[in-house]
XYZ file of N, CA and C in Angstrom:
270
model
N 0.826 -1.188 0.000
C 0.000 0.000 0.000
C 0.877 1.261 0.000
N 1.973 1.223 0.759
C 2.874 2.385 0.808
C 3.515 2.630 -0.552
N 3.869 1.558 -1.250
C 4.456 1.716 -2.587
C 3.433 2.275 -3.567
N 2.202 1.800 -3.494
C 1.141 2.322 -4.375
C 0.925 3.811 -4.121
N 0.880 4.180 -2.859
C 0.674 5.593 -2.499
C 1.820 6.450 -3.030
N 3.045 5.949 -2.913
C 4.214 6.682 -3.398
C 4.201 6.758 -4.923
N 3.845 5.662 -5.577
C 3.769 5.649 -7.039
C 2.739 6.654 -7.547
N 1.748 6.948 -6.710
C 0.709 7.906 -7.078
C 1.012 9.335 -6.632
N 2.221 9.573 -6.107
C 2.603 10.952 -5.844
C 3.018 11.329 -4.438
N 2.783 10.473 -3.441
C 3.212 10.811 -2.085
C 4.723 10.659 -1.971
N 5.332 11.522 -1.193
C 6.776 11.484 -1.024
C 7.161 11.011 0.370
N 8.412 10.586 0.499
C 8.975 10.276 1.803
C 9.338 8.821 2.012
N 8.704 7.908 1.311
C 8.948 6.490 1.543
C 10.409 6.124 1.334
N 11.051 6.735 0.357
C 12.446 6.426 0.067
C 13.416 7.423 0.699
N 12.898 8.333 1.519
C 13.708 9.271 2.299
C 14.674 10.075 1.433
N 14.151 10.618 0.342
C 14.971 11.407 -0.573
C 14.842 12.905 -0.310
N 13.993 13.271 0.625
C 13.762 14.676 0.937
C 14.289 14.983 2.333
N 14.858 16.157 2.492
C 15.312 16.574 3.819
C 14.231 17.349 4.557
N 13.041 17.427 3.971
C 11.914 18.142 4.572
C 11.412 17.385 5.809
N 11.496 18.047 6.954
C 11.088 17.416 8.207
C 9.612 17.051 8.223
N 8.780 17.851 7.570
C 7.342 17.548 7.534
C 7.081 16.241 6.789
N 7.800 16.042 5.692
C 7.656 14.804 4.914
C 8.130 13.619 5.755
N 9.268 13.763 6.405
C 9.805 12.675 7.238
C 8.878 12.361 8.409
N 8.306 13.382 9.017
C 7.382 13.178 10.128
C 6.122 12.469 9.652
N 5.630 12.864 8.497
C 4.403 12.257 7.966
C 4.587 10.780 7.630
N 5.746 10.400 7.121
C 5.978 9.019 6.695
C 6.509 8.140 7.836
N 6.936 8.738 8.936
C 7.546 7.990 10.040
C 6.693 6.817 10.532
N 5.379 6.967 10.717
C 4.592 5.815 11.174
C 4.600 4.656 10.165
N 4.588 4.970 8.893
C 4.641 3.934 7.857
C 5.973 3.207 7.900
N 7.053 3.957 8.032
C 8.385 3.347 8.096
C 8.496 2.463 9.333
N 7.977 2.943 10.459
C 8.016 2.146 11.690
C 7.241 0.840 11.514
N 6.094 0.904 10.867
C 5.292 -0.294 10.618
C 6.037 -1.259 9.706
N 6.669 -0.737 8.657
C 7.424 -1.596 7.742
C 8.604 -2.257 8.449
N 9.285 -1.512 9.311
C 10.391 -2.099 10.087
C 9.882 -3.224 10.998
N 8.780 -2.964 11.673
C 8.211 -3.957 12.582
C 7.778 -5.207 11.812
N 7.112 -5.025 10.690
C 6.684 -6.170 9.881
C 7.890 -6.978 9.402
N 8.924 -6.293 8.934
C 10.126 -6.977 8.469
C 10.805 -7.762 9.572
N 10.849 -7.191 10.769
C 11.447 -7.874 11.914
C 10.645 -9.126 12.263
N 9.329 -9.011 12.243
C 8.479 -10.160 12.531
C 8.644 -11.248 11.463
N 8.705 -10.848 10.208
C 8.891 -11.814 9.121
C 10.245 -12.500 9.261
N 11.283 -11.722 9.567
C 12.616 -12.316 9.763
C 12.603 -13.333 10.904
N 11.907 -13.019 11.986
C 11.830 -13.942 13.123
C 11.134 -15.246 12.716
N 10.039 -15.126 11.964
C 9.336 -16.323 11.501
C 10.221 -17.139 10.560
N 10.901 -16.442 9.654
C 11.775 -17.141 8.706
C 12.925 -17.835 9.446
N 13.431 -17.198 10.497
C 14.497 -17.806 11.284
C 14.008 -19.092 11.953
N 12.796 -19.049 12.502
C 12.231 -20.250 13.133
C 12.054 -21.380 12.115
N 11.795 -21.016 10.867
C 11.618 -22.015 9.804
C 12.934 -22.354 9.108
N 14.019 -21.783 9.630
C 15.370 -21.984 9.088
C 15.462 -21.555 7.613
N 14.820 -20.426 7.320
C 14.888 -19.824 5.994
C 15.814 -18.618 6.042
N 16.314 -18.219 4.892
C 17.148 -17.015 4.813
C 16.354 -15.793 5.263
N 17.047 -14.744 5.714
C 16.353 -13.509 6.106
C 15.529 -12.948 4.940
N 14.593 -12.096 5.285
C 13.654 -11.490 4.342
C 14.393 -10.476 3.466
N 14.815 -10.890 2.291
C 15.639 -10.058 1.407
C 14.916 -8.786 0.976
N 13.626 -8.870 0.745
C 12.880 -7.696 0.294
C 12.962 -6.575 1.328
N 12.841 -6.922 2.588
C 12.938 -5.939 3.675
C 14.316 -5.293 3.682
N 15.349 -6.118 3.638
C 16.726 -5.621 3.628
C 16.972 -4.722 2.408
N 16.540 -5.163 1.240
C 16.758 -4.401 0.008
C 16.025 -3.061 0.027
N 14.805 -3.069 0.557
C 14.036 -1.818 0.619
C 14.748 -0.791 1.496
N 15.156 -1.200 2.684
C 15.797 -0.230 3.579
C 17.174 0.192 3.065
N 17.834 -0.667 2.320
C 19.112 -0.287 1.703
C 18.893 0.733 0.587
N 17.721 0.706 -0.048
C 17.424 1.625 -1.155
C 16.994 3.015 -0.675
N 16.692 3.149 0.610
C 16.257 4.442 1.138
C 17.451 5.367 1.327
N 17.211 6.658 1.255
C 18.239 7.640 1.544
C 18.707 8.375 0.304
N 19.721 9.197 0.481
C 20.215 10.044 -0.612
C 20.692 9.204 -1.793
N 20.461 9.740 -2.981
C 20.895 9.098 -4.225
C 21.467 10.167 -5.150
N 22.052 9.735 -6.244
C 22.594 10.688 -7.208
C 21.455 11.437 -7.898
N 21.780 12.564 -8.481
C 20.783 13.380 -9.163
C 20.157 12.656 -10.346
N 20.847 11.678 -10.890
C 20.319 10.960 -12.058
C 19.455 9.748 -11.673
N 19.328 9.469 -10.387
C 18.515 8.331 -9.927
C 17.027 8.633 -10.150
N 16.226 7.579 -10.302
C 14.788 7.811 -10.478
C 14.187 8.485 -9.254
N 13.151 9.272 -9.479
C 12.434 9.901 -8.375
C 11.657 8.868 -7.581
N 11.083 9.297 -6.469
C 10.375 8.369 -5.597
C 9.198 7.692 -6.291
N 8.466 8.429 -7.113
C 7.330 7.828 -7.809
C 7.790 6.704 -8.733
N 8.819 6.959 -9.508
C 9.320 5.951 -10.428
C 9.943 4.786 -9.661
N 10.660 5.082 -8.601
C 11.258 4.034 -7.766
C 10.168 3.117 -7.206
N 9.085 3.704 -6.733
C 7.975 2.905 -6.203
C 7.382 2.025 -7.297
N 7.228 2.567 -8.492
C 6.693 1.785 -9.609
C 7.628 0.611 -9.927
N 8.947 0.845 -9.895
C 9.910 -0.227 -10.143
C 9.783 -1.330 -9.084
N 9.590 -0.927 -7.830
C 9.408 -1.908 -6.761
C 8.114 -2.691 -6.954
N 7.052 -2.010 -7.350
C 5.784 -2.704 -7.592
C 5.934 -3.703 -8.738
N 6.657 -3.318 -9.779
C 6.912 -4.233 -10.895
C 7.712 -5.441 -10.423
N 8.701 -5.198 -9.572
C 9.518 -6.290 -9.028
C 8.660 -7.260 -8.226
N 7.790 -6.711 -7.394
C 6.906 -7.558 -6.589
C 5.974 -8.382 -7.466
N 5.467 -7.772 -8.515
C 4.570 -8.490 -9.424
C 5.299 -9.642 -10.109
N 6.564 -9.447 -10.444
C 7.344 -10.513 -11.090
C 7.672 -11.642 -10.116
N 7.854 -11.312 -8.839
C 8.199 -12.312 -7.834
C 6.979 -13.037 -7.275
N 5.783 -12.509 -7.541
C 4.557 -13.098 -7.017
C 4.279 -14.433 -7.685
N 4.251 -15.532 -6.918
C 4.019 -16.849 -7.516
C 2.632 -16.988 -8.123
N 1.689 -16.106 -7.775
C 0.339 -16.164 -8.331
C 0.302 -15.677 -9.777
N 1.350 -14.953 -10.193
C 1.394 -14.426 -11.575
C 1.963 -15.431 -12.531
């Protein structure tokens, strides 16, 4: 849902802005994503599976990028495309 919202124009998910208002607004979403990832990692550990790569990759992708990097909307769309390709239902 956060990726869809970002793909549709909301900013902050990828932490590319230094605007405190944007960071404050997205903080609850980021906290929820961190908590979900931690819970998924714990479950995967109990099942002796590798850590949740999507969680790790997402948080590694957040933060400052070069001026030529895609904007947050395009980045979110790329992530949604990636998820659609990895979905076993597709």
